Tab-separated table of C-alpha atoms and ligand atoms in Angstrom:
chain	number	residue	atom	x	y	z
A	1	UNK	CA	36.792	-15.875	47.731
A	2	UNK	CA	35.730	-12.691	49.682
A	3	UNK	CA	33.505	-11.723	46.930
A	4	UNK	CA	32.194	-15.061	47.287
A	5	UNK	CA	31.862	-15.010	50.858
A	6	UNK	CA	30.382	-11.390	51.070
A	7	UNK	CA	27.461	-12.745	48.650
A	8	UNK	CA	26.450	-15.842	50.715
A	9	UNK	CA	26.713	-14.352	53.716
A	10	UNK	CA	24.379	-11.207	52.149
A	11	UNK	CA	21.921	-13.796	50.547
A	12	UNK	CA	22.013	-15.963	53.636
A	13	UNK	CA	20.840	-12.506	55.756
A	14	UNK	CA	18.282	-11.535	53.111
A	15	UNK	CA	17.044	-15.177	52.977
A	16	UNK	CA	15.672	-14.366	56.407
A	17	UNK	CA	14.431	-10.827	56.307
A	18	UNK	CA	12.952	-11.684	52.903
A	19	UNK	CA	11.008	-15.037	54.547
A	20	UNK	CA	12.338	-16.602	51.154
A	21	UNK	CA	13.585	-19.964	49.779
A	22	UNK	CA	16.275	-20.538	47.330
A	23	UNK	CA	15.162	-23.641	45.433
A	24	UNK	CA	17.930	-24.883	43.473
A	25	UNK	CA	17.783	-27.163	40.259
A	26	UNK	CA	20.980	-30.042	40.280
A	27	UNK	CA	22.905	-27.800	37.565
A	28	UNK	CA	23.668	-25.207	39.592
A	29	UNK	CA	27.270	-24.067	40.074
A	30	UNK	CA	28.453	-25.576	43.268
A	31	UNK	CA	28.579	-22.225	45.011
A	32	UNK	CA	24.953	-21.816	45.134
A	33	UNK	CA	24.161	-25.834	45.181
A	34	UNK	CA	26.206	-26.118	48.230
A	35	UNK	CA	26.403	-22.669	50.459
A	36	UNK	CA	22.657	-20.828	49.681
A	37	UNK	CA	19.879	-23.283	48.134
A	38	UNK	CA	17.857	-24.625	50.615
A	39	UNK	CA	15.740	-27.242	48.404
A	40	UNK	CA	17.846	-28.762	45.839
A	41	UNK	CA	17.031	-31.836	43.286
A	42	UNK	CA	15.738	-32.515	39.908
A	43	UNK	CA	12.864	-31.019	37.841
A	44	UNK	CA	10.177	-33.293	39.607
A	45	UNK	CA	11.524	-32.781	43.235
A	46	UNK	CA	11.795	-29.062	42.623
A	47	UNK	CA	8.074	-29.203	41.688
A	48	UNK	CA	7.026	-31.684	44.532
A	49	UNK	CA	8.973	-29.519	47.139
A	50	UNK	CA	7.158	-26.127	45.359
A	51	UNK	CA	3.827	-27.486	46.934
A	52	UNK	CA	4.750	-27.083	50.556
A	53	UNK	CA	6.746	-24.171	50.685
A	54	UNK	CA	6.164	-22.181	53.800
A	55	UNK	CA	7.803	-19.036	52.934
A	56	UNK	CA	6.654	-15.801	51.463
A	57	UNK	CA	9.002	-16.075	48.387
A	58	UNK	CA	10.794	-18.174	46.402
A	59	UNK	CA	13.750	-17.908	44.196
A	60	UNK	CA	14.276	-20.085	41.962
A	61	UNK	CA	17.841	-20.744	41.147
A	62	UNK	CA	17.179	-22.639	37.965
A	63	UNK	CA	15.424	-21.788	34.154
A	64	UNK	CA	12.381	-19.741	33.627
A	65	UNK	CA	9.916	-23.123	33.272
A	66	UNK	CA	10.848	-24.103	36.723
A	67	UNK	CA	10.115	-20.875	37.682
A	68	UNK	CA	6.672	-20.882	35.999
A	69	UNK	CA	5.864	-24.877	38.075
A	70	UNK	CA	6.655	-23.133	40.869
A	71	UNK	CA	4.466	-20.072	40.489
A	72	UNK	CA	2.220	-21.989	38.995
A	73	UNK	CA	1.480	-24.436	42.297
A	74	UNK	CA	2.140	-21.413	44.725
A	75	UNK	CA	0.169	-18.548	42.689
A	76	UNK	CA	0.021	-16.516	45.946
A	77	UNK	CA	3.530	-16.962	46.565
A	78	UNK	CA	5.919	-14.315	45.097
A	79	UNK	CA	8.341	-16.148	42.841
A	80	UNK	CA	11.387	-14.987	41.608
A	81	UNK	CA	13.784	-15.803	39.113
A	82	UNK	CA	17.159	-14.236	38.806
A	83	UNK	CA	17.801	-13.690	35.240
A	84	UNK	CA	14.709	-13.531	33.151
A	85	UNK	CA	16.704	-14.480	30.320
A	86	UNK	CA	17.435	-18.388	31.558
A	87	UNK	CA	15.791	-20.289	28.906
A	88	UNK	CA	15.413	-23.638	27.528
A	89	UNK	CA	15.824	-24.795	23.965
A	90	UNK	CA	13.167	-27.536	24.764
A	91	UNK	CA	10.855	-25.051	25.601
A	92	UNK	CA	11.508	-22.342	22.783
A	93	UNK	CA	10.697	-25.761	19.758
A	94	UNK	CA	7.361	-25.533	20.903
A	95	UNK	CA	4.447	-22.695	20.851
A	96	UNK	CA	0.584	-23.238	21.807
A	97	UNK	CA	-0.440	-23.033	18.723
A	98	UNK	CA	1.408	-26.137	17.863
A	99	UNK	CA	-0.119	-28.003	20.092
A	100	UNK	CA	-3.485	-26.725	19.391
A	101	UNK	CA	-2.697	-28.085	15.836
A	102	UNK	CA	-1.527	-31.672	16.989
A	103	UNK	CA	-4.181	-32.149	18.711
A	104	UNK	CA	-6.030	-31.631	15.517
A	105	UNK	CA	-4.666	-33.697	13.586
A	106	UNK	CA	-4.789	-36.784	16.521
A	107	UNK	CA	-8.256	-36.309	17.780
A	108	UNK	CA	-8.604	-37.857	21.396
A	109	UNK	CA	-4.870	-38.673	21.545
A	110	UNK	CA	-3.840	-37.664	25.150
A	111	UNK	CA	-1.317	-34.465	25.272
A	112	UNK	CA	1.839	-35.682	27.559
A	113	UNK	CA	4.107	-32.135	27.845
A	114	UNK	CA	7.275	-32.494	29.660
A	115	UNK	CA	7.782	-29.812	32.131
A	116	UNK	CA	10.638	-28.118	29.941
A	117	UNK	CA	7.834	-25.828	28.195
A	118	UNK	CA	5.800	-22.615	28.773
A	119	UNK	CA	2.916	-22.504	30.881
A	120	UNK	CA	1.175	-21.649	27.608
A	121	UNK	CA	2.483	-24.723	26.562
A	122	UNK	CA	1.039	-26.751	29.245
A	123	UNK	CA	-2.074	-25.219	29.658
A	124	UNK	CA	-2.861	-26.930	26.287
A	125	UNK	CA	-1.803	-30.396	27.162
A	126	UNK	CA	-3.852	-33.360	29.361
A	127	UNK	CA	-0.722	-33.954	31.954
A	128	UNK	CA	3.020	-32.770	32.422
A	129	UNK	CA	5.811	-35.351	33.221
A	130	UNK	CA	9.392	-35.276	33.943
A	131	UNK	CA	12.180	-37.125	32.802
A	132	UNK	CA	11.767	-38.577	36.392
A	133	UNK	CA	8.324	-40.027	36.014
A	134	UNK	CA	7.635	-39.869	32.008
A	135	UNK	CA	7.288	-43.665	32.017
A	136	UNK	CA	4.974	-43.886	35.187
A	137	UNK	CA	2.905	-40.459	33.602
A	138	UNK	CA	2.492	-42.263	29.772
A	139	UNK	CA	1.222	-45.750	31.584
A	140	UNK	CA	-1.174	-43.943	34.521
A	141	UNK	CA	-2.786	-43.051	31.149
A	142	UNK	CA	-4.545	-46.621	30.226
A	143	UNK	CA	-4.193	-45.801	26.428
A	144	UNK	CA	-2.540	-47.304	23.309
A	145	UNK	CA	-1.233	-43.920	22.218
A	146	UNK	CA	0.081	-40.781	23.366
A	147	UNK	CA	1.642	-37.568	22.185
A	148	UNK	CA	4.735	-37.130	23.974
A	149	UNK	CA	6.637	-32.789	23.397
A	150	UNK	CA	8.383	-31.591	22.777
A	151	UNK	CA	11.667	-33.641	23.331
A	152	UNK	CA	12.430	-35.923	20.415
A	153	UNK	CA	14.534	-38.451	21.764
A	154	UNK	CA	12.989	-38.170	25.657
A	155	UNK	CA	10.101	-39.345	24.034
A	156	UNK	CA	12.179	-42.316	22.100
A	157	UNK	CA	14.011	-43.088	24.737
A	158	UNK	CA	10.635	-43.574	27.524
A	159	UNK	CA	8.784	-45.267	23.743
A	160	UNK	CA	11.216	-47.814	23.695
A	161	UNK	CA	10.519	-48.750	27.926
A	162	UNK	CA	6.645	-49.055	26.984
A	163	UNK	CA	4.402	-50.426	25.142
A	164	UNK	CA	2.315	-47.441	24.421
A	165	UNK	CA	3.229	-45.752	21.109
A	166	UNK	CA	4.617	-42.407	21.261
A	167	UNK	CA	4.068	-39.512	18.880
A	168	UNK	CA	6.877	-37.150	19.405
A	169	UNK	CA	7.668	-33.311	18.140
A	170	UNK	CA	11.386	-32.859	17.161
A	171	UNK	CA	12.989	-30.208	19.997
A	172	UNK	CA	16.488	-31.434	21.451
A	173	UNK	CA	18.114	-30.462	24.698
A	174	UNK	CA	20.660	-27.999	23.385
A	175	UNK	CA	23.286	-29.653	26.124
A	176	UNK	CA	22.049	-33.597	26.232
A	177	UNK	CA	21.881	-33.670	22.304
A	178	UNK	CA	25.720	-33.204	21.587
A	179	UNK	CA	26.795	-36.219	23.173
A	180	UNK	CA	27.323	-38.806	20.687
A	181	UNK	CA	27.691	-42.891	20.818
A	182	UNK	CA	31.552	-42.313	19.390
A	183	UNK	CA	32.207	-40.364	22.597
A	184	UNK	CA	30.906	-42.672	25.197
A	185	UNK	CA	33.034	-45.656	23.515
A	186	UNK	CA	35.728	-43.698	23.497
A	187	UNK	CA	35.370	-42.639	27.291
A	188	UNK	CA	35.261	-46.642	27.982
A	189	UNK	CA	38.373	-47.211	26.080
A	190	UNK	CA	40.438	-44.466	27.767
A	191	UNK	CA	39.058	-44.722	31.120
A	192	UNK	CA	38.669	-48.529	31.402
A	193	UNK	CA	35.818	-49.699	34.091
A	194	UNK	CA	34.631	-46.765	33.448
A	195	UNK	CA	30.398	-46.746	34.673
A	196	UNK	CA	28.485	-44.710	31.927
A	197	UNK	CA	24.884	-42.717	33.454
A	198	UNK	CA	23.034	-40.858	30.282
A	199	UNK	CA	20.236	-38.586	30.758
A	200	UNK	CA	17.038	-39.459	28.780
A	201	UNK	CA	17.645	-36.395	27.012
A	202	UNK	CA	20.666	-37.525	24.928
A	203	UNK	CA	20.184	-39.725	21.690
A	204	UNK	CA	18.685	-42.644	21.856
A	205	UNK	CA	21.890	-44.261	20.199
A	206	UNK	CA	24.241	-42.624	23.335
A	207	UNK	CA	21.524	-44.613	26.129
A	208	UNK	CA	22.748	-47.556	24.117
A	209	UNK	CA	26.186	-47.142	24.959
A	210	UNK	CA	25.541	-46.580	28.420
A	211	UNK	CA	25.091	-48.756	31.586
A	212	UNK	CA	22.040	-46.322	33.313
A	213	UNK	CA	19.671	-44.023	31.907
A	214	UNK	CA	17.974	-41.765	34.444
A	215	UNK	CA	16.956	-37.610	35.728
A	216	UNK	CA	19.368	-36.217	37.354
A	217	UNK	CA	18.104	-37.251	40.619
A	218	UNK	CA	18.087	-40.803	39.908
A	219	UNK	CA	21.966	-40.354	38.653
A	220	UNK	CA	22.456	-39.068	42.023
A	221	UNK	CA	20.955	-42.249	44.058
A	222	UNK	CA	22.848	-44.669	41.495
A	223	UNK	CA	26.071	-43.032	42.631
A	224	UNK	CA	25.226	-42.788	46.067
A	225	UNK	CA	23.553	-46.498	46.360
A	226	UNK	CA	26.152	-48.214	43.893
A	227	UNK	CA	29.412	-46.411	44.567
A	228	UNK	CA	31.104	-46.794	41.315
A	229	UNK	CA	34.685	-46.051	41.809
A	230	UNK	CA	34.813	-44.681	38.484
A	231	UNK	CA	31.990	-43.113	36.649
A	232	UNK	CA	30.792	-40.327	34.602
A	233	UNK	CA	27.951	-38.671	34.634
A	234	UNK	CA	26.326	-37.348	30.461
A	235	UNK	CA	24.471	-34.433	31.208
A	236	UNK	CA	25.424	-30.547	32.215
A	237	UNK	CA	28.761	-29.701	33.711
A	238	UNK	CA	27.641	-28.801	37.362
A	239	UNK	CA	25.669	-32.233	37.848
A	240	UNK	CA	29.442	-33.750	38.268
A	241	UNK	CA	30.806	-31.064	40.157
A	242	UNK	CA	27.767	-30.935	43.040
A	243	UNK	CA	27.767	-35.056	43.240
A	244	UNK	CA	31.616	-35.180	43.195
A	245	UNK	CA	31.585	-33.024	46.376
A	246	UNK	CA	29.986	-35.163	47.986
A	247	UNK	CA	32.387	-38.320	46.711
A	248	UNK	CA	35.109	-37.688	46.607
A	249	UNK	CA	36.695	-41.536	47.097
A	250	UNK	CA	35.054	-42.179	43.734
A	251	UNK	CA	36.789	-40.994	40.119
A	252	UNK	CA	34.891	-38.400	38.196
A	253	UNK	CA	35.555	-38.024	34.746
A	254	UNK	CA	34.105	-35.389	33.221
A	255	UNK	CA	32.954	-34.690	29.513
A	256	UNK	CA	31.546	-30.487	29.762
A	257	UNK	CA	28.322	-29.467	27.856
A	258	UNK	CA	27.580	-26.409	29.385
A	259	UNK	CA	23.860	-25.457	29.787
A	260	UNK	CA	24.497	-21.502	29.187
A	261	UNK	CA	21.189	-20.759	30.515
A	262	UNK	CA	21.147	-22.475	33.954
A	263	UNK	CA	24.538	-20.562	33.869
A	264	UNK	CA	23.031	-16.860	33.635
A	265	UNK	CA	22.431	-17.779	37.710
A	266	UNK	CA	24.665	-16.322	40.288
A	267	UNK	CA	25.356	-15.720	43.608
A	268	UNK	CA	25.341	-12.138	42.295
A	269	UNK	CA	22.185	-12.354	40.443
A	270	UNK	CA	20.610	-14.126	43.742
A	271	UNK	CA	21.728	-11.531	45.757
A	272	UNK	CA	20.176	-9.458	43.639
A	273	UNK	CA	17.192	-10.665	43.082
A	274	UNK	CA	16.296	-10.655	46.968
A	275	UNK	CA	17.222	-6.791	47.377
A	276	UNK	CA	15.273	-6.046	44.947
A	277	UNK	CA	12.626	-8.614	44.746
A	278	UNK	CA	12.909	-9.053	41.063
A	279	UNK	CA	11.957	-10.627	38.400
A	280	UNK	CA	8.696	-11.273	40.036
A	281	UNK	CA	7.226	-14.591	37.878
A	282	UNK	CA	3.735	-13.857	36.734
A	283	UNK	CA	1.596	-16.303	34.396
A	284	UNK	CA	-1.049	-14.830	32.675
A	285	UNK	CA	-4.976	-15.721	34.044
A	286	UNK	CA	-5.653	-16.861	31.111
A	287	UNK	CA	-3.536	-20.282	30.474
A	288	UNK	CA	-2.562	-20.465	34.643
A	289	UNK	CA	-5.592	-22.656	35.763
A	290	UNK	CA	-5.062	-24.926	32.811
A	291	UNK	CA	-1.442	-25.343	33.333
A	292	UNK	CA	-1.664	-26.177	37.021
A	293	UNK	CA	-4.237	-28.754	36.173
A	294	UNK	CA	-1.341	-30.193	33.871
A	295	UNK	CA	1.297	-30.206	36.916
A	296	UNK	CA	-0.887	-31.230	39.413
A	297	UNK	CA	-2.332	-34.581	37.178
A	298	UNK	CA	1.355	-35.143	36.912
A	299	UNK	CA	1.790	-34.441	40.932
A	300	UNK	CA	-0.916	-37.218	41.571
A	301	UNK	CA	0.326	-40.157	39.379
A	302	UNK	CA	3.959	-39.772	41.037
B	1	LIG	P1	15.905	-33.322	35.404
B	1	LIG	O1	16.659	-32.674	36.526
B	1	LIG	O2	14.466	-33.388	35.696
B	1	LIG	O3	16.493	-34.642	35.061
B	1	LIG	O4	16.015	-32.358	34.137
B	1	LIG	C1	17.156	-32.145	33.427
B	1	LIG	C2	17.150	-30.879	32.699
B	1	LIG	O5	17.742	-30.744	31.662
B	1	LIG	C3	16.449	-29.758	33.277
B	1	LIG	O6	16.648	-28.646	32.539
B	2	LIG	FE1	16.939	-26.804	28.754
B	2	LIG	FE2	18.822	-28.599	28.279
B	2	LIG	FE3	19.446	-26.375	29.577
B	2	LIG	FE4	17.920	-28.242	30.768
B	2	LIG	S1	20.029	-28.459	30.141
B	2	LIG	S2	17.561	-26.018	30.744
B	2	LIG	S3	16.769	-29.039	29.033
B	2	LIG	S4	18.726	-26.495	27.471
């Protein structure tokens, strides 16, 4: 604990000399969710609150896209991400030539990226959504069809809330995509009462099984507007951990996928990152413009 204590108290000091932010994604361990971030919420909010960001720098506790949205809507800003290495597997099943390519093959279909890609990624698509506003984004649209990467059952699950067709790509959510239907029916048979939230990103076949379907954010406001004195939460380890803090009359149970790159983030790596003002976020000139046009279509439908 006096490790612990000796790194917020260090970040908390550098926080201020640096003129910096810690914006903090809803996977985040507890420790940095809870005693350093100062903005904390799901991919859209972490976006949203990017855009009016007063400080000199940013650190983004969270993966390397998130970094990029930031940078992206604060390109004067310095932005820095703690471990360079914090991926996605939703963004590494998709490159900009393969976009370039579908958008080939579906002449004038509109390009709907989520924001778990590349800004090269983006910069070749019409607008970005989350899993927050993906419904509202597809709709705002006024077409019959859309193109929907490069999550696979994101894009099933928001195709099966609409009546526009979706054409999807086939990446997965490394974490949401090993939840299965088996496991939430046996969660309601051991743990009777039991309320089931899913995040879009797991099968379409697990959303069946459960009661709610929402981002991260919106799991949080079901718990905190519906109190359900038992619930669990299917989606990345720390989501349960953070919201059960803050609950701690209600019952938890918690199934574990681990997102192993949100988890490269630590209070050490934070603490880091503001001595030595590293890894500075950069996005090259050449897809940057594009790719903020992206976020910022998606900004102004929601
Ligand atoms: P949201 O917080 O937008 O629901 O995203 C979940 C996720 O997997 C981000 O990496
Ligand atoms: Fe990517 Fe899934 Fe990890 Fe989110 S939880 S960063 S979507 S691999």
């Amino acid at each position: 604990w006096s490790m612990l204590s000796e790194d917020i108290d260090a970040i908390i000091a550098l926080k201020k000399s640096r003129n910096a932010v810690i914006l903090a994604h809803n996977y985040q361990t507890p420790d940095i969710f809870h005693c350093v971030a100062d903005i904390v919420g799901d991919s859209l909010a972490l976006a949203r609150e990017a855009m009016h960001v007063q400080a000199d720098v940013i650190v983004l506790a969270g993966v390397h896209f998130m970094a990029e949205t930031a940078k992206l809507l604060n390109p004067s800003k310095t932005v820095l991400i703690p471990d360079r290495g914090a991926g996605c597997s939703l963004a590494d099943s998709i490159t900009p030539e393969d976009v370039r390519l579908l958008r080939q093959k579906y002449p004038g279909v509109p390009i709907v990226t989520y924001v778990n890609t590349s800004a090269a990624v983006k910069a070749e698509s019409d607008i970005c959504c989350t899993s927050g506003n993906a419904k509202a984004v597809i709709e705002s649209l006024g077409v019959e069809r859309v193109i929907m990467l490069p999550d696979e059952y994101l894009a099933r699950n928001i195709a099966a809330e609409t009546k526009v067709k979706v054409i999807t790509w086939t990446g997965h959510c490394e974490v949401h995509e090993r939840f299965t239907a088996e496991e939430v029916r046996q969660l309601r048979e051991n743990h009777p009462g039991v309320v089931v939230l899913a995040h879009p990103e797991c099968p379409p076949d697990v959303l069946a099984e459960a009661d709610f379907a929402g981002s991260t954010a919106a799991m949080s406001s079901y718990v905190a507007s519906k109190r359900p004195p038992r619930v669990v939460l299917l989606t990345e380890c720390s989501m349960s951990d953070n919201v059960a803090i803050q609950y701690p009359d209600l019952e938890f149970i918690r199934p574990c996928n681990l997102c192993p790159h949100m988890k490269t983030i630590t209070l050490g790596n934070i603490r880091h990152a503001l001595e030595t003002m590293q890894h500075q976020v950069t996005i090259d000139d050449s897809v940057a413009a594009r790719a903020r046009l992206a976020v910022e279509r998606m900004l102004a439908v929601t």
